[in-house]
Structure formats: structure tokens, C-alpha cells
Amino acid sequence: MEVIGFAWKTLRRRKSAFAGAFVALLCAAALVCACLMLLETGLRGTVAPERYAGAPAVVAADQYVRETVDKGDGETKTKAKPLSERAWLPESVVETLRRTGVQVVPEVTFPFGSFTGHGWESAALTPFTIAAGREPGAGDEIVVDARAGLRVGARLRGYRVVGVTAQALPSQDTVFFSTAQARRLAGHPGLVSAAGVFPALSEAPKGAVVYTGEERGTLEFLDAEQARVKLISMGGALAGTSLLVAILVVVGTFALSIQQRQRELALLRAVAATPKQVRGLVGGEALLVGVLAGLPGAAAGIGLGLWLHATFVALGATPANLALVVSPFPPLVALLATVGAAWVAARVSARRLTRIRPVEALGEAALDSGRLPWWRLVAGPVLLAGGAVLTLVLSGLDTEAAATPVTMLTALVWTIAASVLGPLVARVARLVPLPGTSGFLAARNLRATPKALASVLSPLTLMVAMTCTILFTQTTMGHAAQNQAAAGTRAAFVLPGAPADQVRRVPGVEAVTPVLRTSIRVGLDKYAAQAITYDPRTIDLDVVGGSMDGFGRGSVALSRTAAGHLGLGSGDPVRLTLGDGTPVALKVAAVYSRGLGFGDVTLPYELVTGHVDDPAGTLLVSAPTLTRDALAKALPGTPVLDRAQAAEVGAANPQVTFVALGLIIAFTAIAVVNTLAMATSGRSRELAVLRLAGTTRRQVLRMLRLETLCAVLAAAVIGSGAALVTLAAFGAGMTGSATPYVPPMTYALVLVAATALALLSTSLPARLALRTRPAEAVSAS
């Protein structure tokens, strides 16, 4: 307790010395807490039923693919993965339920523009009641919900409104058709989406599952279940990366803080303080700063988590009704991680100071030799070897789920290696020739304080490396996918949602290929898939094995990546599960190379068309004699895109990834500002001495700018190198090319931003320090 009391007095008297550590720990706690909230939402998040709220139980098909695996010793375990499309229920199950004497309300659900369509027979599931007009009859009659803003007699997408309900669901717009019309529009004859049962059942008929309580929400909102899976993977990877980045930043901040107080701590050793007492003092200070920063940081993390969730909802990555789980677990873990990181960072930073003799400690405080301690000489090569191993591993990963976390880890390990060997790097950086009086002073400072330069290089390198890695993995993937799609699309025009028969009748149209996008599973492994009627006049997959001639209902084509994973080649049989859970046995007709542009699996259109939720899809149209305007005129009301426009529309949206990983970029930027401001503020006595020696205020500021530019230059080279090695390995595995796609303007903006932050973080504290009279500054320090 005496040590904690002494540490508290130190904090109170030297607030500025610990301000940087406080800021770093507060941001770290907020970042880790927010990421853990996403992870917990994926693990424990639930969705309340809306449409099925009035039914005590809902019977539907199983919405999961299940596989039993052998654990050894005669034990088995069943694993399940969610389907990408809705699995439909045979109407025979509904009849079986009715024979048991319970009331059964079947329903079908299907997309109708921005609305969700249903048959009026299922209105009792919510329940919905008519507020104006009447129930829909046959033909073009519909009933809309209260939120639609339509009156009886209005028209919606060619249908006439004959009724308006008194109710509206919180997160979905609803339109009702007659029972027969809804079954026809749903496109699944003999099947229903689900059936509400009154009263609740304890056991479902064979081939069906009973959903009660919150399970009804899971059934109603299948996208919420898929979003939960994404949040688990994203939250876990982001939390792990954030924690590693936070530890690196905190260690660097405490190392700088200890370095600035080295003379003070050496004096304590000289007046008979034992190494244990000094370690206890430093550890106590770290614990106090960790708690003081961790508590508001964890609280801020809750707000950051709420903002992240709201942003994901706005981007369409997470449904609004998948509420963010707010519990004590993420703030508590963030607080413990913050305090632990602070304590370890402080003890590690003070380790050498407490192990050498007091006279040596005073000597090192007065003169920075830049000599590396033995642990850095050991850890540096080990980390370099680890980076090399991770780079080799990354170059062999060809799935995004596996490559993304390894990519971040690889860039981090290279950056940590550079930080550990920072003083050696600083020796090279200080050799840059600098002109003029200010340049002479800057060069002398760089040569005299390699450890100080290394402490500044660490966050700058981290920022450049992580920013380049995060940004350019996305551009590399997007560029490769667009190139493959552009090279393989022979059709001149792309028509989203157009009827194929109508387009084929247009004079001048040579070939029409309908395309559906879905996903399938082979076992439990998920693959992006497209369904097409193959025509070489509209699409070229670049077949490298087998042939697409005669591609039909019993065939499947695989990308080279998928074929390699599955160990299959042309002519091999394969069993897979369609998006709605339908198992099929097919034969591999061909293996192709353009999987990034067209998906890993290509299926016959007629096989898939009845197994997707939205059968609209797109059309690839070859019409050599027609212009875009001529085709648009022949198909009024139908959007007609050329290949370039279609590539832009079909490009993957990386906004969610940028928002999530952008937090890490922001944290590293804060670390840069924090560290440079600390380093400059800690040099107030040095700057005052220079003023007393006759150096002008302008010369001092120019000297600091030159030092900062040298640090930025070194960090840009090292950070860019770490990112380039990582991106080359990522590209080799994911795209087959070790040349990443780096837009020059984006890269230039990264360097400009790093330079601007560094100069701003140096200039402002320096100007504040130079406002004090030199004699007063020297005496105060």
C-alpha cells in the first residue's frame, strides 16, 4: 500500500508525464470493449419475432445444414451451419398437423420490391386486421400495411390496393395477396414458408422443426442468423487484432514515459531505493493509470459499440432487429486487459533500469548509447523469423476467412520486429544529411538519441503498415475480381431483373444468359455460386480442365480454388447442398480460373431457379448490332447497363470492413499524435537550453520539423516494406499474383496523412513549450 500511495503522489505531481499513457490506455480500452461487444452479439444476440409474434409455435423446415463428425473413441458430434436461402416446408406436413386437431395457419413469404409479400391466409400470425377496405380477392388486388402511406384505390407495382391494415411491423413493409396469387408469385408449388400452430406443439412432424419463443425470430429473419455468424468471425478477429495493436502501442508509450523519467528513477536508485522498490513504484503507477484510463475507456467502448452496430445496420450488414448485446463482460475484459497491458508494459520498460547499478543508470540517463539490450537482440531475429513464416503461410491461403486474420497478424509481427530493433533502424535513419543550422542541430539530436528516435518510429511505422495493409488488401481483391469479371463477360449489356423471354424477342439480340447469385455448401464448407444457362457468346469462365460443352442439369463447374480444396477434377462426382438445403449429386464438367469474378461454383440455371428466395437475377445480353440506347428504347422501364457500369454495381462493397478495421487505423493515428506530443513535451528543458545558447525560436521549430520528417521517412520505408511483403503474400494466395494493386493517389494520401499528423503533433507542443521563458523552463525542469 505504501508503494501505491507513493505512486499516487507521483501521478499527482507529474500529470503531464503520464498523460500520454492515459490517452493510449483509454483508447485501447474503448477499442477492445467495442470489438468484444460485436463478438458477444454474434454469440448471444437474439431477434424478437414480429410477423410470427401472434403464433405460440411455428413449424418450418430445418434452416441448417447438419453434418455428423466422428470425434474418435466411438463418439460423434453434429455440427450445423445456417442456409443462405429459406428452406421450404411441404404442404403435406401442414395436412399432417391438421389431422392432429390443432389450428394451423400456413404462409408463404417472398420479396415484392421493397415489400415482403404474403397470402392473406397468414394474417392471423401477427395478427393483422383490416382498418379500411376489405380483404384481397383474386387477380390484381392487394392489402398494404398501415405504414405504406397508400389509400384504398391506389396502385402499387401494377396491383390495386383494396385494403389497408391497422397494423405495421417494426422492420418490414408488408403486402398481402389472395392465397392463390401469393402461392403463384412465391414460385414454390406444393411448399409453404412456415405454418403457425395454435396451441403450441411439443414435437414436430418428421422433416420439420418446431420454433417457439425467440426461435421464431430466428426463423423469421434468416439474415439475422447469417449476420450473427459474420459478427462472430469479424468481432473475434477484430478484437484479437485490436488487443495486439493496443499492447504494442501501450508498450511503446510506457517505454517513452520511462525513458523520459530515466534520470529521476536512476536518482532513486542512487539514494538507496532497491530494484524491487523501483519496480513496485513503476508497476503501481501503471496500475493506477490503467484503472483511471480503463474505467472511462470501457464506458466509452460501450458507446463506440453502439455506434458500430448502428453503422453496420445503416450499411445493411446487420439487420436492425438484431439488437446489440450490452453486458458487463466486454467492459470488464477491456478493463482487465488495459490494466494488465499497462502493468506488463511498465515492468518491461523499467526492467533494464532496475537490473543495472545506480551509477550505470545515471550514466545511461545522461547519455543515450543506443546499445540494444540482450533481449532485443534475441527477440528481434525471432520476430523476423516469425514474420517470414507467417508470410509463407499467408501465401498459401486462398480463402478470405482464413487469410484476413493471418494478414493482419503478419503485418503486426513485421511491425513489432521493426519496433524491437528500433534503435538499430534509428542508427540508419540518423545518417540522412540535413542542410543549414537547423539541419545541423537536428542531425546531432538524431545521432545523440537513437532510443528517442526509435520510440517515435514505432507508432509511425505501425500506422503506415496497418493502414496500407487494410486499404490495399481490399483494393487488391476488388481489382482482381473486376478484372476477371470484365475479361470473362463477353456480353455487351447487363440487365438486372429483366424477363428473359421479353429480351430474347428484341430484334438484334443474339444471346441471353440469365444469372442467379446464391451460395452452396459442400459438407459444411460454404462457396459463392452462380447459376447460368451457359453460352460462350455471353460468358467465358476460362476453362482450364474439362469442358462446358453440354453443361446441363446434372453438371457443375468449379473454380480452380474450390476444386483444389475439394480434391476434385473434371469427371468427378460431387454431392452438395443448395442454398435452401436441397441435396443434389452432380458431376464436375469443368474447372475454371475466374473464380473471383464469377464465384467458386457454377450451376445450371434450371437446377437452382426454384431454390432461391429472389429469382429475379440478372441477364447477360449479347447484341452486336444494338447500342445501349437502342436496347433501352426497346425495353422501356428496364435498366440497361454496359459492362463497365455492371462491374461497378457488382463490385464487392468493402465499407463494412473499412468501418471495422478503420478503428484500428484511427487508434494507430491517435498513437502517433500521442507519442510525438509526449516526446516533444518531454524535451522542454532541451529546447530551453538551445534558446539560451542563442538559437532562435524559428530555428528550433525548423529543427524539430526536420527531425520529424526524418522519422516519417524512415517509418514510411519500413511500414511500406512490411505492408508490401504482407500484401504480396496475400495476393499470391488469394488472386494468384504476388503483385498487389496499390492506387498511387491512395498511397500518397496515406503518406501525406502520416506526415501531417507527425508535424502537427510535434509543432503544437513545441510552440507551447517555447512560450515559456528559457530560464524559467530550465529552472522548472
CSV table of N, CA and C in Angstrom, one decimal, residues 206-333:
chain,number,residue,atom,x,y,z
A,206,LYS,N,-42.2,-35.4,-38.8
A,206,LYS,CA,-41.0,-35.8,-39.4
A,206,LYS,C,-40.7,-34.8,-40.6
A,207,GLY,N,-39.4,-34.4,-40.6
A,207,GLY,CA,-39.0,-33.5,-41.7
A,207,GLY,C,-39.2,-32.0,-41.4
A,208,ALA,N,-39.7,-31.7,-40.1
A,208,ALA,CA,-40.0,-30.3,-39.8
A,208,ALA,C,-39.4,-30.0,-38.4
A,209,VAL,N,-39.3,-28.7,-38.1
A,209,VAL,CA,-38.8,-28.3,-36.8
A,209,VAL,C,-39.8,-27.3,-36.2
A,210,VAL,N,-40.0,-27.4,-34.8
A,210,VAL,CA,-40.9,-26.5,-34.1
A,210,VAL,C,-40.1,-25.4,-33.6
A,211,TYR,N,-40.5,-24.1,-33.9
A,211,TYR,CA,-39.8,-22.9,-33.4
A,211,TYR,C,-40.8,-22.2,-32.4
A,212,THR,N,-40.3,-22.0,-31.2
A,212,THR,CA,-41.1,-21.3,-30.1
A,212,THR,C,-40.2,-20.2,-29.6
A,213,GLY,N,-40.9,-19.3,-28.8
A,213,GLY,CA,-40.1,-18.2,-28.2
A,213,GLY,C,-39.3,-17.4,-29.1
A,214,GLU,N,-38.1,-17.1,-28.7
A,214,GLU,CA,-37.2,-16.3,-29.6
A,214,GLU,C,-36.7,-17.0,-30.8
A,215,GLU,N,-36.9,-18.4,-30.9
A,215,GLU,CA,-36.6,-19.1,-32.1
A,215,GLU,C,-37.4,-18.7,-33.2
A,216,ARG,N,-38.6,-18.2,-32.9
A,216,ARG,CA,-39.5,-17.7,-34.0
A,216,ARG,C,-38.9,-16.5,-34.8
A,217,GLY,N,-38.2,-15.7,-34.0
A,217,GLY,CA,-37.5,-14.6,-34.6
A,217,GLY,C,-36.3,-15.0,-35.5
A,218,THR,N,-35.6,-16.1,-35.1
A,218,THR,CA,-34.5,-16.6,-35.9
A,218,THR,C,-35.1,-17.2,-37.2
A,219,LEU,N,-36.2,-17.8,-37.1
A,219,LEU,CA,-36.9,-18.4,-38.4
A,219,LEU,C,-37.3,-17.2,-39.3
A,220,GLU,N,-37.9,-16.2,-38.7
A,220,GLU,CA,-38.5,-15.1,-39.5
A,220,GLU,C,-37.4,-14.3,-40.2
A,221,PHE,N,-36.3,-14.1,-39.5
A,221,PHE,CA,-35.3,-13.2,-40.0
A,221,PHE,C,-34.0,-14.1,-40.2
A,222,LEU,N,-34.0,-14.8,-41.3
A,222,LEU,CA,-32.8,-15.7,-41.6
A,222,LEU,C,-31.5,-14.9,-41.8
A,223,ASP,N,-31.7,-13.6,-42.3
A,223,ASP,CA,-30.5,-12.8,-42.4
A,223,ASP,C,-29.8,-12.4,-41.1
A,224,ALA,N,-30.6,-12.4,-40.0
A,224,ALA,CA,-30.1,-12.1,-38.7
A,224,ALA,C,-29.2,-13.2,-38.3
A,225,GLU,N,-29.6,-14.5,-38.6
A,225,GLU,CA,-28.7,-15.6,-38.2
A,225,GLU,C,-27.4,-15.6,-38.9
A,226,GLN,N,-27.5,-15.2,-40.2
A,226,GLN,CA,-26.2,-15.1,-41.0
A,226,GLN,C,-25.4,-14.0,-40.5
A,227,ALA,N,-26.1,-12.9,-40.1
A,227,ALA,CA,-25.3,-11.7,-39.6
A,227,ALA,C,-24.6,-12.1,-38.3
A,228,ARG,N,-25.2,-12.9,-37.5
A,228,ARG,CA,-24.6,-13.3,-36.2
A,228,ARG,C,-23.3,-14.1,-36.5
A,229,VAL,N,-23.4,-15.0,-37.5
A,229,VAL,CA,-22.1,-15.7,-37.8
A,229,VAL,C,-21.0,-14.7,-38.3
A,230,LYS,N,-21.4,-13.7,-39.1
A,230,LYS,CA,-20.4,-12.8,-39.5
A,230,LYS,C,-19.8,-12.0,-38.4
A,231,LEU,N,-20.7,-11.6,-37.4
A,231,LEU,CA,-20.3,-10.8,-36.3
A,231,LEU,C,-19.3,-11.6,-35.4
A,232,ILE,N,-19.6,-12.9,-35.3
A,232,ILE,CA,-18.6,-13.8,-34.5
A,232,ILE,C,-17.3,-13.8,-35.1
A,233,SER,N,-17.2,-14.0,-36.4
A,233,SER,CA,-15.9,-14.0,-37.1
A,233,SER,C,-15.2,-12.6,-37.1
A,234,MET,N,-16.0,-11.6,-37.4
A,234,MET,CA,-15.5,-10.3,-37.5
A,234,MET,C,-15.1,-9.7,-36.1
A,235,GLY,N,-16.0,-10.0,-35.1
A,235,GLY,CA,-15.7,-9.5,-33.8
A,235,GLY,C,-14.5,-10.2,-33.2
A,236,GLY,N,-14.4,-11.5,-33.4
A,236,GLY,CA,-13.2,-12.2,-32.9
A,236,GLY,C,-11.9,-11.8,-33.5
A,237,ALA,N,-11.9,-11.7,-34.8
A,237,ALA,CA,-10.7,-11.2,-35.5
A,237,ALA,C,-10.3,-9.8,-35.1
A,238,LEU,N,-11.3,-9.0,-35.1
A,238,LEU,CA,-11.1,-7.5,-34.8
A,238,LEU,C,-10.6,-7.3,-33.4
A,239,ALA,N,-11.3,-8.1,-32.4
A,239,ALA,CA,-10.9,-8.0,-31.0
A,239,ALA,C,-9.4,-8.4,-30.8
A,240,GLY,N,-9.1,-9.5,-31.5
A,240,GLY,CA,-7.7,-10.0,-31.3
A,240,GLY,C,-6.7,-9.1,-31.9
A,241,THR,N,-7.0,-8.6,-33.1
A,241,THR,CA,-6.1,-7.6,-33.7
A,241,THR,C,-6.0,-6.3,-32.9
A,242,SER,N,-7.1,-5.9,-32.4
A,242,SER,CA,-7.1,-4.6,-31.6
A,242,SER,C,-6.3,-4.8,-30.4
A,243,LEU,N,-6.4,-6.0,-29.7
A,243,LEU,CA,-5.7,-6.2,-28.5
A,243,LEU,C,-4.2,-6.2,-28.8
A,244,LEU,N,-3.8,-6.8,-29.8
A,244,LEU,CA,-2.3,-6.9,-30.2
A,244,LEU,C,-1.8,-5.5,-30.5
A,245,VAL,N,-2.6,-4.7,-31.3
A,245,VAL,CA,-2.2,-3.3,-31.6
A,245,VAL,C,-2.2,-2.5,-30.3
A,246,ALA,N,-3.2,-2.7,-29.5
A,246,ALA,CA,-3.2,-1.9,-28.2
A,246,ALA,C,-2.0,-2.2,-27.4
A,247,ILE,N,-1.6,-3.5,-27.2
A,247,ILE,CA,-0.5,-3.8,-26.4
A,247,ILE,C,0.8,-3.2,-27.0
A,248,LEU,N,0.9,-3.3,-28.3
A,248,LEU,CA,2.1,-2.7,-29.0
A,248,LEU,C,2.2,-1.2,-28.7
A,249,VAL,N,1.0,-0.5,-28.8
A,249,VAL,CA,1.0,1.0,-28.6
A,249,VAL,C,1.3,1.3,-27.1
A,250,VAL,N,0.7,0.6,-26.2
A,250,VAL,CA,0.8,0.8,-24.8
A,250,VAL,C,2.3,0.6,-24.4
A,251,VAL,N,2.9,-0.5,-24.9
A,251,VAL,CA,4.3,-0.8,-24.5
A,251,VAL,C,5.2,0.4,-25.0
A,252,GLY,N,4.9,0.8,-26.2
A,252,GLY,CA,5.7,1.9,-26.7
A,252,GLY,C,5.5,3.2,-25.9
A,253,THR,N,4.3,3.5,-25.5
A,253,THR,CA,4.0,4.7,-24.8
A,253,THR,C,4.7,4.6,-23.4
A,254,PHE,N,4.6,3.5,-22.7
A,254,PHE,CA,5.3,3.4,-21.4
A,254,PHE,C,6.8,3.4,-21.5
A,255,ALA,N,7.3,2.8,-22.6
A,255,ALA,CA,8.7,2.8,-22.8
A,255,ALA,C,9.2,4.3,-22.9
A,256,LEU,N,8.5,5.1,-23.7
A,256,LEU,CA,8.8,6.5,-23.8
A,256,LEU,C,8.7,7.2,-22.5
A,257,SER,N,7.7,6.9,-21.7
A,257,SER,CA,7.5,7.6,-20.4
A,257,SER,C,8.6,7.2,-19.5
A,258,ILE,N,9.0,6.0,-19.4
A,258,ILE,CA,10.1,5.5,-18.6
A,258,ILE,C,11.4,6.2,-19.0
A,259,GLN,N,11.6,6.2,-20.4
A,259,GLN,CA,12.8,6.8,-20.9
A,259,GLN,C,12.9,8.3,-20.5
A,260,GLN,N,11.8,9.0,-20.5
A,260,GLN,CA,11.8,10.5,-20.1
A,260,GLN,C,12.0,10.6,-18.6
A,261,ARG,N,11.7,9.6,-17.8
A,261,ARG,CA,11.9,9.7,-16.4
A,261,ARG,C,13.1,8.9,-15.9
A,262,GLN,N,14.0,8.5,-16.9
A,262,GLN,CA,15.1,7.7,-16.5
A,262,GLN,C,16.0,8.3,-15.5
A,263,ARG,N,16.2,9.6,-15.6
A,263,ARG,CA,17.1,10.3,-14.7
A,263,ARG,C,16.5,10.3,-13.3
A,264,GLU,N,15.2,10.6,-13.2
A,264,GLU,CA,14.5,10.5,-11.9
A,264,GLU,C,14.6,9.2,-11.3
A,265,LEU,N,14.3,8.1,-12.0
A,265,LEU,CA,14.3,6.8,-11.4
A,265,LEU,C,15.8,6.4,-11.1
A,266,ALA,N,16.8,6.8,-11.9
A,266,ALA,CA,18.1,6.5,-11.6
A,266,ALA,C,18.6,7.2,-10.3
A,267,LEU,N,18.1,8.4,-10.0
A,267,LEU,CA,18.4,9.1,-8.8
A,267,LEU,C,17.8,8.3,-7.6
A,268,LEU,N,16.6,7.7,-7.8
A,268,LEU,CA,16.0,6.9,-6.7
A,268,LEU,C,16.9,5.7,-6.4
A,269,ARG,N,17.5,5.1,-7.4
A,269,ARG,CA,18.4,4.0,-7.2
A,269,ARG,C,19.6,4.5,-6.5
A,270,ALA,N,20.1,5.7,-6.8
A,270,ALA,CA,21.3,6.3,-6.2
A,270,ALA,C,21.1,6.6,-4.8
A,271,VAL,N,19.9,6.9,-4.3
A,271,VAL,CA,19.6,7.2,-2.9
A,271,VAL,C,19.1,6.0,-2.2
A,272,ALA,N,19.5,4.8,-2.6
A,272,ALA,CA,19.3,3.6,-1.9
A,272,ALA,C,18.0,2.9,-2.1
A,273,ALA,N,17.2,3.3,-3.1
A,273,ALA,CA,16.0,2.6,-3.4
A,273,ALA,C,16.4,1.2,-4.1
A,274,THR,N,15.8,0.2,-3.6
A,274,THR,CA,16.1,-1.2,-4.2
A,274,THR,C,15.4,-1.4,-5.5
A,275,PRO,N,16.0,-2.3,-6.3
A,275,PRO,CA,15.3,-2.6,-7.6
A,275,PRO,C,13.9,-3.0,-7.4
A,276,LYS,N,13.6,-3.7,-6.4
A,276,LYS,CA,12.2,-4.2,-6.1
A,276,LYS,C,11.3,-3.0,-5.8
A,277,GLN,N,11.8,-2.0,-5.1
A,277,GLN,CA,11.0,-0.8,-4.8
A,277,GLN,C,10.7,0.0,-6.1
A,278,VAL,N,11.8,0.1,-6.9
A,278,VAL,CA,11.6,0.9,-8.2
A,278,VAL,C,10.6,0.2,-9.1
A,279,ARG,N,10.7,-1.2,-9.2
A,279,ARG,CA,9.7,-1.9,-10.0
A,279,ARG,C,8.3,-1.8,-9.4
A,280,GLY,N,8.2,-1.8,-8.0
A,280,GLY,CA,6.9,-1.7,-7.4
A,280,GLY,C,6.3,-0.3,-7.7
A,281,LEU,N,7.2,0.7,-7.6
A,281,LEU,CA,6.7,2.1,-7.9
A,281,LEU,C,6.2,2.2,-9.3
A,282,VAL,N,7.0,1.7,-10.3
A,282,VAL,CA,6.6,1.8,-11.7
A,282,VAL,C,5.3,1.0,-11.9
A,283,GLY,N,5.3,-0.3,-11.4
A,283,GLY,CA,4.1,-1.1,-11.5
A,283,GLY,C,2.9,-0.5,-10.9
A,284,GLY,N,3.1,0.2,-9.7
A,284,GLY,CA,1.9,0.8,-9.1
A,284,GLY,C,1.4,2.0,-9.9
A,285,GLU,N,2.3,2.8,-10.4
A,285,GLU,CA,1.9,3.9,-11.3
A,285,GLU,C,1.1,3.3,-12.5
A,286,ALA,N,1.6,2.2,-13.1
A,286,ALA,CA,0.9,1.6,-14.2
A,286,ALA,C,-0.5,1.2,-13.9
A,287,LEU,N,-0.6,0.5,-12.7
A,287,LEU,CA,-1.9,0.0,-12.3
A,287,LEU,C,-2.9,1.2,-12.1
A,288,LEU,N,-2.4,2.3,-11.5
A,288,LEU,CA,-3.3,3.4,-11.2
A,288,LEU,C,-3.7,4.1,-12.5
A,289,VAL,N,-2.7,4.3,-13.4
A,289,VAL,CA,-3.0,4.9,-14.7
A,289,VAL,C,-4.0,3.9,-15.5
A,290,GLY,N,-3.7,2.6,-15.4
A,290,GLY,CA,-4.6,1.6,-16.1
A,290,GLY,C,-6.0,1.7,-15.7
A,291,VAL,N,-6.2,1.8,-14.3
A,291,VAL,CA,-7.5,1.8,-13.8
A,291,VAL,C,-8.2,3.2,-14.1
A,292,LEU,N,-7.5,4.3,-14.0
A,292,LEU,CA,-8.0,5.6,-14.3
A,292,LEU,C,-8.4,5.8,-15.7
A,293,ALA,N,-7.6,5.1,-16.6
A,293,ALA,CA,-7.9,5.2,-18.1
A,293,ALA,C,-8.9,4.1,-18.5
A,294,GLY,N,-8.8,2.9,-17.9
A,294,GLY,CA,-9.6,1.8,-18.3
A,294,GLY,C,-11.1,2.0,-18.0
A,295,LEU,N,-11.4,2.6,-16.8
A,295,LEU,CA,-12.8,2.8,-16.5
A,295,LEU,C,-13.5,3.7,-17.5
A,296,PRO,N,-13.1,4.9,-17.7
A,296,PRO,CA,-13.8,5.7,-18.8
A,296,PRO,C,-13.6,5.2,-20.2
A,297,GLY,N,-12.5,4.5,-20.4
A,297,GLY,CA,-12.3,3.9,-21.7
A,297,GLY,C,-13.3,2.8,-22.0
A,298,ALA,N,-13.5,1.9,-21.0
A,298,ALA,CA,-14.5,0.8,-21.2
A,298,ALA,C,-15.9,1.4,-21.3
A,299,ALA,N,-16.2,2.5,-20.6
A,299,ALA,CA,-17.5,3.1,-20.7
A,299,ALA,C,-17.7,3.7,-22.1
A,300,ALA,N,-16.6,4.4,-22.6
A,300,ALA,CA,-16.6,4.9,-24.0
A,300,ALA,C,-16.7,3.8,-25.0
A,301,GLY,N,-16.2,2.6,-24.7
A,301,GLY,CA,-16.3,1.5,-25.6
A,301,GLY,C,-17.7,1.0,-25.8
A,302,ILE,N,-18.6,1.2,-24.8
A,302,ILE,CA,-20.0,0.8,-24.9
A,302,ILE,C,-20.6,1.8,-26.0
A,303,GLY,N,-20.3,3.1,-25.9
A,303,GLY,CA,-20.8,4.0,-26.9
A,303,GLY,C,-20.3,3.7,-28.2
A,304,LEU,N,-19.0,3.3,-28.3
A,304,LEU,CA,-18.4,3.0,-29.6
A,304,LEU,C,-19.0,1.8,-30.2
A,305,GLY,N,-19.3,0.8,-29.3
A,305,GLY,CA,-20.0,-0.4,-29.8
A,305,GLY,C,-21.4,-0.1,-30.4
A,306,LEU,N,-22.1,0.8,-29.7
A,306,LEU,CA,-23.4,1.2,-30.2
A,306,LEU,C,-23.3,1.9,-31.5
A,307,TRP,N,-22.3,2.7,-31.6
A,307,TRP,CA,-22.1,3.4,-32.9
A,307,TRP,C,-21.8,2.4,-34.0
A,308,LEU,N,-20.9,1.5,-33.7
A,308,LEU,CA,-20.5,0.5,-34.7
A,308,LEU,C,-21.8,-0.3,-35.2
A,309,HIS,N,-22.6,-0.7,-34.2
A,309,HIS,CA,-23.8,-1.5,-34.6
A,309,HIS,C,-24.7,-0.7,-35.4
A,310,ALA,N,-24.9,0.6,-35.1
A,310,ALA,CA,-25.8,1.4,-35.9
A,310,ALA,C,-25.2,1.6,-37.3
A,311,THR,N,-23.9,1.7,-37.4
A,311,THR,CA,-23.3,1.9,-38.7
A,311,THR,C,-23.5,0.7,-39.5
A,312,PHE,N,-23.3,-0.5,-39.0
A,312,PHE,CA,-23.5,-1.8,-39.7
A,312,PHE,C,-24.9,-1.9,-40.1
A,313,VAL,N,-25.9,-1.5,-39.3
A,313,VAL,CA,-27.3,-1.5,-39.7
A,313,VAL,C,-27.5,-0.6,-40.9
A,314,ALA,N,-27.0,0.6,-40.8
A,314,ALA,CA,-27.2,1.6,-41.9
A,314,ALA,C,-26.6,1.1,-43.2
A,315,LEU,N,-25.5,0.3,-43.1
A,315,LEU,CA,-24.8,-0.3,-44.3
A,315,LEU,C,-25.5,-1.5,-44.8
A,316,GLY,N,-26.4,-2.1,-44.0
A,316,GLY,CA,-27.1,-3.3,-44.4
A,316,GLY,C,-26.4,-4.5,-44.1
A,317,ALA,N,-25.3,-4.5,-43.3
A,317,ALA,CA,-24.6,-5.7,-42.9
A,317,ALA,C,-25.2,-6.4,-41.8
A,318,THR,N,-26.0,-5.7,-41.0
A,318,THR,CA,-26.6,-6.3,-39.8
A,318,THR,C,-28.1,-5.8,-39.8
A,319,PRO,N,-29.1,-6.7,-39.6
A,319,PRO,CA,-30.5,-6.3,-39.5
A,319,PRO,C,-30.7,-5.5,-38.3
A,320,ALA,N,-31.6,-4.5,-38.4
A,320,ALA,CA,-31.9,-3.6,-37.3
A,320,ALA,C,-32.5,-4.3,-36.1
A,321,ASN,N,-33.2,-5.5,-36.3
A,321,ASN,CA,-33.8,-6.2,-35.2
A,321,ASN,C,-32.8,-7.1,-34.5
A,322,LEU,N,-31.6,-7.2,-35.0
A,322,LEU,CA,-30.6,-8.0,-34.2
A,322,LEU,C,-29.9,-7.0,-33.3
A,323,ALA,N,-30.5,-6.9,-32.1
A,323,ALA,CA,-30.1,-5.8,-31.1
A,323,ALA,C,-28.7,-6.1,-30.6
A,324,LEU,N,-27.9,-5.1,-30.3
A,324,LEU,CA,-26.6,-5.2,-29.7
A,324,LEU,C,-26.7,-5.7,-28.3
A,325,VAL,N,-26.0,-6.7,-28.0
A,325,VAL,CA,-26.0,-7.2,-26.6
A,325,VAL,C,-25.0,-6.3,-25.7
A,326,VAL,N,-25.6,-5.8,-24.7
A,326,VAL,CA,-24.8,-4.9,-23.8
A,326,VAL,C,-24.8,-5.6,-22.4
A,327,SER,N,-23.6,-6.1,-22.0
A,327,SER,CA,-23.5,-6.8,-20.8
A,327,SER,C,-22.2,-6.4,-20.1
A,328,PRO,N,-22.0,-6.7,-18.8
A,328,PRO,CA,-20.7,-6.3,-18.1
A,328,PRO,C,-19.5,-7.0,-18.7
A,329,PHE,N,-19.6,-8.1,-19.5
A,329,PHE,CA,-18.5,-8.8,-19.9
A,329,PHE,C,-17.5,-8.0,-20.7
A,330,PRO,N,-17.9,-7.4,-21.8
A,330,PRO,CA,-16.9,-6.6,-22.6
A,330,PRO,C,-16.2,-5.5,-21.9
A,331,PRO,N,-16.9,-4.7,-21.1
A,331,PRO,CA,-16.2,-3.6,-20.4
A,331,PRO,C,-15.2,-4.2,-19.3
A,332,LEU,N,-15.6,-5.3,-18.7
A,332,LEU,CA,-14.8,-5.9,-17.6
A,332,LEU,C,-13.5,-6.4,-18.3
A,333,VAL,N,-13.7,-7.2,-19.4
A,333,VAL,CA,-12.5,-7.7,-20.0
A,333,VAL,C,-11.6,-6.6,-20.6
